[in-house]
């Protein structure tokens, strides 16, 4: 039998090729070919299993493989399950396996398009001995009555990093349980319903040091009284805040929140607003000097809705960011006007642009300062088509 060109490659080259492939695809493609390929598939010391997008035939193959290969199962450190292209995959996998037993060294669990039929898997979180990262994505609104605190946070787990991408945001304030802090959770990326839910999150995770939060709706004055009772969040070092609601949080209220973060080193904000105070560099400088003395980097994108014919004074705005304070932070500013859906906007942001989503009309141009953008929303005025 003639040897293929692929088999003539050295082990080092084959291992390097495999590093670019999903481990699921490696097993499915190379299993049973010969002893050499079997050994190569066994070389990985840390295995990431991603079952999102696999066919049912591939799914069955992988399940059978790990059921009988305990050595390989012990090397799995990350598992991704998804209902997106395989409905009820999460439920099916949880019924087939006791996950914390078949993958005893699992450190990362990702559940995509999580639905109401999949909730039983959450009760197993406490049994993982090494699980430190948990990712949850929900793309529908069935969770409006779901108690995230009791079903996830209250579990006696060892989670250190969590990421919850939930349509319309999580409502932590709905829990009827007494709050017991989760001291192990330190890094959080989360979408929350309101500012009140953000304050509840601080109560649940007192040791948090890295927070990326998207607030979906502003609850007016309800959260402000609760803020007065919140202690200084001493460990928070990185804070990324998003709220896309023009009549949302005012600068004064937001500054009262930031005053709780005395250890902050990196601040990133992405805000839609009709409060022009957000464009005042002197206000930010005062806030930073007095209440965030450790701040080293500040990135922002502020979209001001212009409610009347009064146009912001550009020279005054830009000059407020020209002090020694801003020079020491190495801040560079870009600005422009735009009209989206008949709404007049003034946009001010730091460069390079740090957010992953950027919206602009056809009247503007994009340069390399937006190199980090992954999603581009381009609004085309109907009159110009």
Coordinates of C-alpha atoms in Angstrom, one line a residue, residues 90-98:
X90 CA -27.4 20.1 27.0
X91 CA -30.2 18.0 28.5
X92 CA -29.2 14.9 26.5
X93 CA -25.6 15.1 27.5
X94 CA -26.5 15.6 31.2
X95 CA -28.8 12.6 31.1
X96 CA -26.2 10.4 29.4
X97 CA -23.3 11.3 31.8
X98 CA -22.5 12.3 35.3

